[in-house]
Every structure is written in C-alpha cells, then in structure tokens.
PDB file of C-alpha atoms in Angstrom:
ATOM      1  CA  MET A   1      -0.075  -0.088   0.068  1.00 34.00           C
ATOM      2  CA  ALA A   2       1.262   3.495  -0.905  1.00 41.00           C
ATOM      3  CA  LYS A   3       2.265   5.666   1.880  1.00 48.00           C
ATOM      4  CA  LYS A   4      -0.012   8.667   2.395  1.00 67.00           C
ATOM      5  CA  MET A   5       1.692  11.933   1.379  1.00 86.00           C
ATOM      6  CA  LEU A   6       2.307  14.275   4.340  1.00 93.00           C
ATOM      7  CA  GLY A   7       0.691  17.063   2.607  1.00 97.00           C
ATOM      8  CA  VAL A   8       0.234  18.829  -0.652  1.00 97.00           C
ATOM      9  CA  LYS A   9       0.973  22.528  -1.970  1.00 97.00           C
ATOM     10  CA  ILE A  10      -2.478  23.635  -3.426  1.00 97.00           C
ATOM     11  CA  ASN A  11      -1.445  27.008  -4.805  1.00 97.00           C
ATOM     12  CA  ASP A  12       1.422  29.787  -4.193  1.00 95.00           C
ATOM     13  CA  GLN A  13      -0.150  30.552  -0.953  1.00 95.00           C
ATOM     14  CA  LEU A  14      -1.533  27.456   0.691  1.00 98.00           C
ATOM     15  CA  HIS A  15      -0.614  23.971   1.696  1.00 98.00           C
ATOM     16  CA  GLU A  16      -2.836  21.154   3.084  1.00 98.00           C
ATOM     17  CA  ILE A  17      -1.515  18.762   5.731  1.00 98.00           C
ATOM     18  CA  ASN A  18      -2.941  15.360   6.153  1.00 97.00           C
ATOM     19  CA  LEU A  19      -3.611  14.434   9.850  1.00 97.00           C
ATOM     20  CA  GLY A  20      -5.467  11.271   9.313  1.00 93.00           C
ATOM     21  CA  TYR A  21      -9.317  11.922   9.174  1.00 88.00           C
ATOM     22  CA  VAL A  22      -8.892  15.600   9.475  1.00 97.00           C
ATOM     23  CA  LYS A  23      -6.609  18.247   7.961  1.00 98.00           C
ATOM     24  CA  ALA A  24      -4.653  21.316   8.796  1.00 98.00           C
ATOM     25  CA  PHE A  25      -3.863  24.120   6.281  1.00 98.00           C
ATOM     26  CA  LEU A  26      -0.577  26.167   6.064  1.00 98.00           C
ATOM     27  CA  ILE A  27      -0.594  29.693   4.670  1.00 98.00           C
ATOM     28  CA  GLU A  28       2.609  31.147   3.355  1.00 98.00           C
ATOM     29  CA  ALA A  29       2.545  34.899   4.311  1.00 98.00           C
ATOM     30  CA  LYS A  30       5.265  37.470   3.661  1.00 96.00           C
ATOM     31  CA  ASN A  31       6.007  37.617   7.354  1.00 94.00           C
ATOM     32  CA  GLY A  32       5.949  33.971   8.072  1.00 98.00           C
ATOM     33  CA  LEU A  33       3.675  30.900   8.392  1.00 98.00           C
ATOM     34  CA  ILE A  34       0.075  30.989   9.386  1.00 98.00           C
ATOM     35  CA  LEU A  35      -1.180  27.631  10.536  1.00 98.00           C
ATOM     36  CA  VAL A  36      -4.927  26.946  10.451  1.00 98.00           C
ATOM     37  CA  ASP A  37      -5.987  24.315  12.690  1.00 98.00           C
ATOM     38  CA  THR A  38      -3.844  21.722  14.416  1.00 98.00           C
ATOM     39  CA  GLY A  39      -5.754  18.457  14.353  1.00 97.00           C
ATOM     40  CA  LEU A  40      -5.961  16.165  17.450  1.00 95.00           C
ATOM     41  CA  PRO A  41      -3.549  16.075  20.433  1.00 95.00           C
ATOM     42  CA  ASN A  42      -0.115  14.755  19.277  1.00 95.00           C
ATOM     43  CA  SER A  43      -0.429  15.889  15.688  1.00 97.00           C
ATOM     44  CA  GLU A  44       2.393  18.236  15.998  1.00 98.00           C
ATOM     45  CA  LYS A  45       5.001  15.823  14.629  1.00 97.00           C
ATOM     46  CA  LYS A  46       3.205  15.436  11.405  1.00 98.00           C
ATOM     47  CA  ILE A  47       2.619  19.139  10.903  1.00 98.00           C
ATOM     48  CA  ILE A  48       6.347  19.876  11.729  1.00 98.00           C
ATOM     49  CA  ALA A  49       7.276  17.034   9.463  1.00 98.00           C
ATOM     50  CA  TYR A  50       5.536  18.841   6.504  1.00 98.00           C
ATOM     51  CA  ILE A  51       6.771  22.209   7.465  1.00 98.00           C
ATOM     52  CA  ASN A  52      10.374  20.862   7.302  1.00 98.00           C
ATOM     53  CA  SER A  53       9.803  19.204   4.095  1.00 97.00           C
ATOM     54  CA  ILE A  54       9.110  22.520   2.344  1.00 97.00           C
ATOM     55  CA  GLY A  55      12.068  24.184   3.729  1.00 97.00           C
ATOM     56  CA  LYS A  56      10.681  25.781   6.780  1.00 98.00           C
ATOM     57  CA  SER A  57      10.892  25.248  10.488  1.00 98.00           C
ATOM     58  CA  VAL A  58       8.336  25.367  13.330  1.00 98.00           C
ATOM     59  CA  SER A  59       9.733  28.706  14.495  1.00 98.00           C
ATOM     60  CA  ASP A  60       8.393  30.056  11.106  1.00 98.00           C
ATOM     61  CA  ILE A  61       4.841  29.787  12.304  1.00 98.00           C
ATOM     62  CA  LYS A  62       3.708  33.173  13.472  1.00 98.00           C
ATOM     63  CA  TYR A  63      -0.094  32.730  13.927  1.00 98.00           C
ATOM     64  CA  ILE A  64      -2.210  29.729  14.631  1.00 98.00           C
ATOM     65  CA  LEU A  65      -5.828  30.254  13.606  1.00 98.00           C
ATOM     66  CA  LEU A  66      -8.625  28.007  14.792  1.00 98.00           C
ATOM     67  CA  THR A  67     -11.696  27.450  12.642  1.00 98.00           C
ATOM     68  CA  HIS A  68     -13.547  26.382  15.742  1.00 98.00           C
ATOM     69  CA  SER A  69     -13.059  24.826  19.179  1.00 98.00           C
ATOM     70  CA  HIS A  70     -13.507  21.352  18.589  1.00 96.00           C
ATOM     71  CA  MET A  71     -10.776  19.168  19.769  1.00 94.00           C
ATOM     72  CA  ASP A  72      -9.800  17.708  16.392  1.00 95.00           C
ATOM     73  CA  HIS A  73      -8.940  21.453  15.402  1.00 97.00           C
ATOM     74  CA  PHE A  74      -7.218  22.814  18.678  1.00 98.00           C
ATOM     75  CA  GLY A  75      -5.746  19.592  19.810  1.00 97.00           C
ATOM     76  CA  SER A  76      -2.113  20.219  19.120  1.00 98.00           C
ATOM     77  CA  ALA A  77      -2.119  24.027  19.493  1.00 98.00           C
ATOM     78  CA  TYR A  78      -0.581  23.959  22.847  1.00 98.00           C
ATOM     79  CA  ALA A  79       2.420  22.056  21.754  1.00 98.00           C
ATOM     80  CA  LEU A  80       2.951  24.026  18.500  1.00 98.00           C
ATOM     81  CA  GLN A  81       2.458  27.341  20.276  1.00 98.00           C
ATOM     82  CA  LYS A  82       5.043  26.291  22.879  1.00 98.00           C
ATOM     83  CA  MET A  83       7.675  25.477  20.142  1.00 98.00           C
ATOM     84  CA  SER A  84       6.857  28.561  17.741  1.00 98.00           C
ATOM     85  CA  ASN A  85       5.797  31.074  20.371  1.00 98.00           C
ATOM     86  CA  ALA A  86       3.089  32.033  17.709  1.00 98.00           C
ATOM     87  CA  HIS A  87      -0.206  33.985  18.345  1.00 98.00           C
ATOM     88  CA  ILE A  88      -3.246  32.002  18.718  1.00 98.00           C
ATOM     89  CA  GLY A  89      -6.603  32.987  17.454  1.00 98.00           C
ATOM     90  CA  ILE A  90     -10.185  31.917  17.621  1.00 98.00           C
ATOM     91  CA  SER A  91     -13.469  33.417  17.809  1.00 98.00           C
ATOM     92  CA  GLU A  92     -14.617  35.008  21.072  1.00 98.00           C
ATOM     93  CA  GLN A  93     -17.142  32.509  21.420  1.00 97.00           C
ATOM     94  CA  GLY A  94     -14.636  29.616  21.285  1.00 98.00           C
ATOM     95  CA  ILE A  95     -12.156  30.804  23.937  1.00 98.00           C
ATOM     96  CA  GLN A  96     -14.188  29.346  26.744  1.00 97.00           C
ATOM     97  CA  TYR A  97     -13.877  25.941  25.278  1.00 97.00           C
ATOM     98  CA  VAL A  98     -10.161  25.848  24.439  1.00 98.00           C
ATOM     99  CA  ASP A  99      -8.912  27.660  27.629  1.00 97.00           C
ATOM    100  CA  GLY A 100     -10.602  25.204  30.055  1.00 92.00           C
ATOM    101  CA  THR A 101     -13.399  27.448  31.465  1.00 95.00           C
ATOM    102  CA  LYS A 102     -16.316  25.303  30.049  1.00 93.00           C
ATOM    103  CA  GLY A 103     -14.497  21.952  29.201  1.00 89.00           C
ATOM    104  CA  LEU A 104     -14.398  20.564  25.924  1.00 91.00           C
ATOM    105  CA  LEU A 105     -17.121  21.343  23.363  1.00 93.00           C
ATOM    106  CA  MET A 106     -18.432  18.110  21.871  1.00 88.00           C
ATOM    107  CA  PRO A 107     -20.041  17.805  18.302  1.00 86.00           C
ATOM    108  CA  VAL A 108     -23.909  17.751  17.907  1.00 86.00           C
ATOM    109  CA  SER A 109     -24.908  14.836  15.836  1.00 78.00           C
ATOM    110  CA  ASN A 110     -27.979  15.689  13.567  1.00 73.00           C
ATOM    111  CA  SER A 111     -27.462  12.520  11.586  1.00 65.00           C
ATOM    112  CA  LYS A 112     -29.612   9.380  11.845  1.00 66.00           C
ATOM    113  CA  SER A 113     -26.548   7.272  11.213  1.00 68.00           C
ATOM    114  CA  PHE A 114     -25.693   4.913  13.982  1.00 66.00           C
ATOM    115  CA  LYS A 115     -21.894   5.297  13.136  1.00 69.00           C
ATOM    116  CA  ASN A 116     -22.050   9.078  13.986  1.00 65.00           C
ATOM    117  CA  LYS A 117     -24.159   8.834  17.138  1.00 67.00           C
ATOM    118  CA  PHE A 118     -21.644   6.510  18.374  1.00 70.00           C
ATOM    119  CA  PHE A 119     -18.889   8.655  17.467  1.00 71.00           C
ATOM    120  CA  VAL A 120     -20.158  11.336  19.477  1.00 67.00           C
ATOM    121  CA  ARG A 121     -20.615   9.105  22.598  1.00 71.00           C
ATOM    122  CA  LEU A 122     -17.333   7.960  22.173  1.00 73.00           C
ATOM    123  CA  LEU A 123     -15.650  11.287  22.049  1.00 70.00           C
ATOM    124  CA  PRO A 124     -15.621  11.874  25.890  1.00 70.00           C
ATOM    125  CA  ILE A 125     -13.695   8.738  26.360  1.00 75.00           C
ATOM    126  CA  MET A 126     -11.528   9.416  23.600  1.00 74.00           C
ATOM    127  CA  ALA A 127     -10.556  13.038  25.074  1.00 71.00           C
ATOM    128  CA  LYS A 128      -9.766  11.301  28.724  1.00 74.00           C
ATOM    129  CA  PHE A 129      -6.948   9.200  26.743  1.00 79.00           C
ATOM    130  CA  MET A 130      -5.776  12.033  24.431  1.00 77.00           C
ATOM    131  CA  LYS A 131      -5.844  14.613  26.982  1.00 80.00           C
ATOM    132  CA  PRO A 132      -5.830  17.910  25.113  1.00 87.00           C
ATOM    133  CA  LYS A 133      -3.912  20.590  26.799  1.00 95.00           C
ATOM    134  CA  TYR A 134      -5.861  23.915  26.978  1.00 97.00           C
ATOM    135  CA  ILE A 135      -4.756  27.034  25.579  1.00 98.00           C
ATOM    136  CA  ASN A 136      -4.854  30.749  25.897  1.00 97.00           C
ATOM    137  CA  PRO A 137      -5.641  32.432  22.710  1.00 98.00           C
ATOM    138  CA  ASP A 138      -4.293  36.135  22.436  1.00 97.00           C
ATOM    139  CA  MET A 139      -6.304  36.866  19.338  1.00 97.00           C
ATOM    140  CA  LYS A 140     -10.096  37.203  19.048  1.00 97.00           C
ATOM    141  CA  LEU A 141     -10.990  36.614  15.417  1.00 97.00           C
ATOM    142  CA  LYS A 142     -13.682  38.798  14.082  1.00 96.00           C
ATOM    143  CA  GLU A 143     -15.206  39.402  10.604  1.00 97.00           C
ATOM    144  CA  GLY A 144     -12.742  41.311   8.534  1.00 97.00           C
ATOM    145  CA  ILE A 145      -9.701  41.866   6.692  1.00 95.00           C
ATOM    146  CA  PHE A 146      -6.478  40.449   8.344  1.00 96.00           C
ATOM    147  CA  PRO A 147      -4.190  43.137   9.668  1.00 92.00           C
ATOM    148  CA  LYS A 148      -1.279  44.171   7.382  1.00 92.00           C
ATOM    149  CA  ASP A 149       1.264  42.924   9.766  1.00 92.00           C
ATOM    150  CA  MET A 150       0.069  39.426   9.097  1.00 96.00           C
ATOM    151  CA  GLY A 151       1.388  39.634   5.571  1.00 96.00           C
ATOM    152  CA  ILE A 152      -1.484  38.098   3.657  1.00 97.00           C
ATOM    153  CA  ASN A 153      -4.448  39.464   1.591  1.00 97.00           C
ATOM    154  CA  ALA A 154      -7.166  37.603   3.273  1.00 98.00           C
ATOM    155  CA  LYS A 155     -10.237  38.001   5.598  1.00 98.00           C
ATOM    156  CA  ILE A 156     -12.061  36.319   8.329  1.00 98.00           C
ATOM    157  CA  ILE A 157     -15.686  35.372   7.694  1.00 98.00           C
ATOM    158  CA  GLN A 158     -17.889  34.436  10.445  1.00 98.00           C
ATOM    159  CA  THR A 159     -19.705  31.100   9.538  1.00 98.00           C
ATOM    160  CA  PRO A 160     -21.753  29.665  12.498  1.00 98.00           C
ATOM    161  CA  GLY A 161     -23.697  26.518  12.195  1.00 98.00           C
ATOM    162  CA  HIS A 162     -21.532  23.668  12.809  1.00 97.00           C
ATOM    163  CA  THR A 163     -20.629  25.450  16.005  1.00 98.00           C
ATOM    164  CA  LYS A 164     -21.450  28.917  17.211  1.00 98.00           C
ATOM    165  CA  ASP A 165     -17.849  30.055  17.121  1.00 98.00           C
ATOM    166  CA  SER A 166     -16.929  28.563  13.560  1.00 98.00           C
ATOM    167  CA  ILE A 167     -15.154  30.967  11.153  1.00 98.00           C
ATOM    168  CA  SER A 168     -13.752  30.662   7.712  1.00 98.00           C
ATOM    169  CA  ILE A 169     -10.848  32.321   6.064  1.00 98.00           C
ATOM    170  CA  PHE A 170     -10.815  33.681   2.485  1.00 98.00           C
ATOM    171  CA  LEU A 171      -7.757  34.278   0.609  1.00 98.00           C
ATOM    172  CA  THR A 172      -8.290  36.993  -1.752  1.00 97.00           C
ATOM    173  CA  ASP A 173      -5.553  36.709  -4.272  1.00 97.00           C
ATOM    174  CA  SER A 174      -6.233  32.975  -4.871  1.00 97.00           C
ATOM    175  CA  LYS A 175      -9.968  33.331  -4.157  1.00 98.00           C
ATOM    176  CA  THR A 176      -9.642  30.400  -1.785  1.00 98.00           C
ATOM    177  CA  ALA A 177     -11.961  29.650   1.061  1.00 98.00           C
ATOM    178  CA  ILE A 178     -10.825  27.540   4.142  1.00 98.00           C
ATOM    179  CA  VAL A 179     -14.081  26.660   5.714  1.00 98.00           C
ATOM    180  CA  GLY A 180     -13.282  24.213   8.551  1.00 98.00           C
ATOM    181  CA  ASP A 181     -16.319  22.038   9.186  1.00 98.00           C
ATOM    182  CA  LEU A 182     -18.838  24.052   7.504  1.00 98.00           C
ATOM    183  CA  LEU A 183     -18.811  21.492   4.616  1.00 98.00           C
ATOM    184  CA  GLN A 184     -17.792  18.049   4.273  1.00 97.00           C
ATOM    185  CA  GLY A 185     -16.245  16.825   0.930  1.00 98.00           C
ATOM    186  CA  THR A 186     -17.050  13.495  -0.634  1.00 97.00           C
ATOM    187  CA  ASP A 187     -15.360  12.312  -3.954  1.00 96.00           C
ATOM    188  CA  LYS A 188     -17.865  14.104  -6.130  1.00 96.00           C
ATOM    189  CA  ARG A 189     -19.308  17.205  -4.135  1.00 98.00           C
ATOM    190  CA  LEU A 190     -19.423  19.226  -0.791  1.00 98.00           C
ATOM    191  CA  GLU A 191     -22.197  18.307   1.502  1.00 97.00           C
ATOM    192  CA  THR A 192     -23.562  19.426   4.827  1.00 96.00           C
ATOM    193  CA  PRO A 193     -21.513  17.995   7.800  1.00 94.00           C
ATOM    194  CA  PRO A 194     -23.376  15.257  10.031  1.00 90.00           C
ATOM    195  CA  PHE A 195     -22.501  17.403  12.963  1.00 91.00           C
ATOM    196  CA  PHE A 196     -23.961  20.905  13.308  1.00 95.00           C
ATOM    197  CA  GLU A 197     -25.506  23.065  16.128  1.00 95.00           C
ATOM    198  CA  ASP A 198     -27.884  25.117  14.043  1.00 97.00           C
ATOM    199  CA  TYR A 199     -29.110  24.091  10.655  1.00 96.00           C
ATOM    200  CA  ILE A 200     -30.517  27.532   9.479  1.00 98.00           C
ATOM    201  CA  SER A 201     -27.191  29.364  10.511  1.00 98.00           C
ATOM    202  CA  LEU A 202     -25.268  26.453   8.750  1.00 98.00           C
ATOM    203  CA  ILE A 203     -27.118  27.256   5.395  1.00 98.00           C
ATOM    204  CA  ASN A 204     -26.765  30.842   5.850  1.00 98.00           C
ATOM    205  CA  SER A 205     -23.169  30.482   6.305  1.00 98.00           C
ATOM    206  CA  ILE A 206     -22.639  28.316   3.356  1.00 98.00           C
ATOM    207  CA  ASN A 207     -24.600  30.756   1.161  1.00 98.00           C
ATOM    208  CA  LYS A 208     -22.291  33.468   2.554  1.00 98.00           C
ATOM    209  CA  ILE A 209     -19.229  31.428   1.052  1.00 98.00           C
ATOM    210  CA  LYS A 210     -20.946  30.940  -2.037  1.00 98.00           C
ATOM    211  CA  GLU A 211     -21.546  34.714  -2.676  1.00 98.00           C
ATOM    212  CA  LEU A 212     -17.747  35.238  -2.590  1.00 97.00           C
ATOM    213  CA  GLN A 213     -17.535  32.706  -5.572  1.00 97.00           C
ATOM    214  CA  PRO A 214     -14.162  31.093  -4.375  1.00 98.00           C
ATOM    215  CA  ASP A 215     -12.348  29.229  -7.074  1.00 98.00           C
ATOM    216  CA  LEU A 216     -11.395  26.514  -4.517  1.00 98.00           C
ATOM    217  CA  ILE A 217     -13.317  25.583  -0.909  1.00 98.00           C
ATOM    218  CA  CYS A 218     -10.873  23.871   1.477  1.00 98.00           C
ATOM    219  CA  VAL A 219     -12.633  21.626   4.022  1.00 98.00           C
ATOM    220  CA  SER A 220     -11.117  19.814   7.199  1.00 98.00           C
ATOM    221  CA  HIS A 221     -12.726  16.526   6.344  1.00 97.00           C
ATOM    222  CA  GLY A 222     -12.923  15.059   2.914  1.00 97.00           C
ATOM    223  CA  LYS A 223     -12.014  16.276  -0.613  1.00 97.00           C
ATOM    224  CA  ASP A 224     -11.675  20.107  -1.626  1.00 98.00           C
ATOM    225  CA  HIS A 225     -13.998  21.147  -4.296  1.00 98.00           C
ATOM    226  CA  ASN A 226     -14.937  24.216  -6.090  1.00 97.00           C
ATOM    227  CA  VAL A 227     -18.203  26.274  -5.362  1.00 97.00           C
ATOM    228  CA  ASP A 228     -20.190  24.754  -8.044  1.00 97.00           C
ATOM    229  CA  ASP A 229     -19.824  21.335  -6.494  1.00 97.00           C
ATOM    230  CA  ILE A 230     -21.769  22.426  -3.245  1.00 96.00           C
ATOM    231  CA  PHE A 231     -24.874  20.195  -2.939  1.00 95.00           C
ATOM    232  CA  VAL A 232     -27.145  21.251  -0.011  1.00 89.00           C
TER     233      VAL A 232
END
C-alpha cells in the first residue's frame, strides 16, 4: 500500500497537511507561516514534518488560527505554540472551550447514522485518553480583513452553524476559502456535515461563502472542491 503523503501544495499561498481523518492548512505569508487548525492532540510531529519538507521550520509559524473549538482542530495548538511562540486566534465565543473554562465542546449529531451517534458518545472517552492541553488565545477573530502585519491579503468570515464559534478564511488573491467543518467533502461534491448545532445558521453561512465565488473551497474533512460542487 502506498504511503499517504504528508501534505500537498494547493497554490502559491496554501498547503494542505494530512493528519488522518482531519486536515490542517498552512498559509505562506510575507511575514511567516499561518497555521490553520492543528488536528487532534499529538499531531504536531506530522505538522512539523510537513513544514520541514518545504524548507521551513516550526519557528516560522507566526500565527495559529482555529476555525472552531472542537478537539480535532485545537488539539495540538498548545504544543505548537510552545515551540513557535506563535499568536493563537479563535472566535471570542470559542475561547471558553479551549482555555478550560467550560471544558471541551462536543459535536452535536444531526444524523440518523448509528456510526455518527456512536462517535459522539465515544468522544468524551477519547478525550480522557488523548488529554488535550488547554490554550490561552491572544487573538479574538472577528469578521473582517486580516491586519497588514500578518502579511497576507485575506479576511475572516464568521460562518456559524457547525458550531457557534465557527469561522472561515478567504484568501483574496487566490480566491480560496478555508471553511473548517462548514462543509464536508466527498469524491464528487461538498455536503453539509453530519454534525452541526444550528441548521439555519449553517445554510446561511454556506450561502455566505457561495457569494464570495471562491475558485476552491478547502474543507477539514474529505475532498476539496470548487463552489459549483456544493450540494445542499
């Protein structure tokens, strides 16, 4: 069986890092690297291995931005921040779930699938074994254009639905949207995820992304697609 690649360069600005069933994304900005999501706990070795493979080092990470506060997205943020001294950003609503104030935020299953319902029940047990370390974000991600000192032409889009704190990132020059778990990719299309807190908010957020007319939509789970492949 062929060994799965550590990751792939999507365009001049963006890389996708394979972390098993979830992905992280790496933005090459003028002033350093911006890491979007960090996977489950103990994913830092895979992320660093990919960064090294493109001739960079963990110290080049200047920002860690989290699309939302689920464990499979912030799980390795503590380790990576400790090694890089990067700023960590998340929506203000998500801070209470990543700093330990309220404990872990668990996904809400809206699927009739036994597999998905079982997965949600299994997560608290997984968390006890994985022991994610809480973090203290120093950036509150709000809707709007990235500050100039981040060195990239991009903006934050608030896209609640999967969770209340979900955000997406739109890279303006390449017209690429990184949407976290707002959508899920199959081989042929993009669909609504099996886990979400509010369906109406989810659909409104998907429409918000569609209005940007991105050339590529990057998802955390599954295959990336263009905007015409959204099936909702």
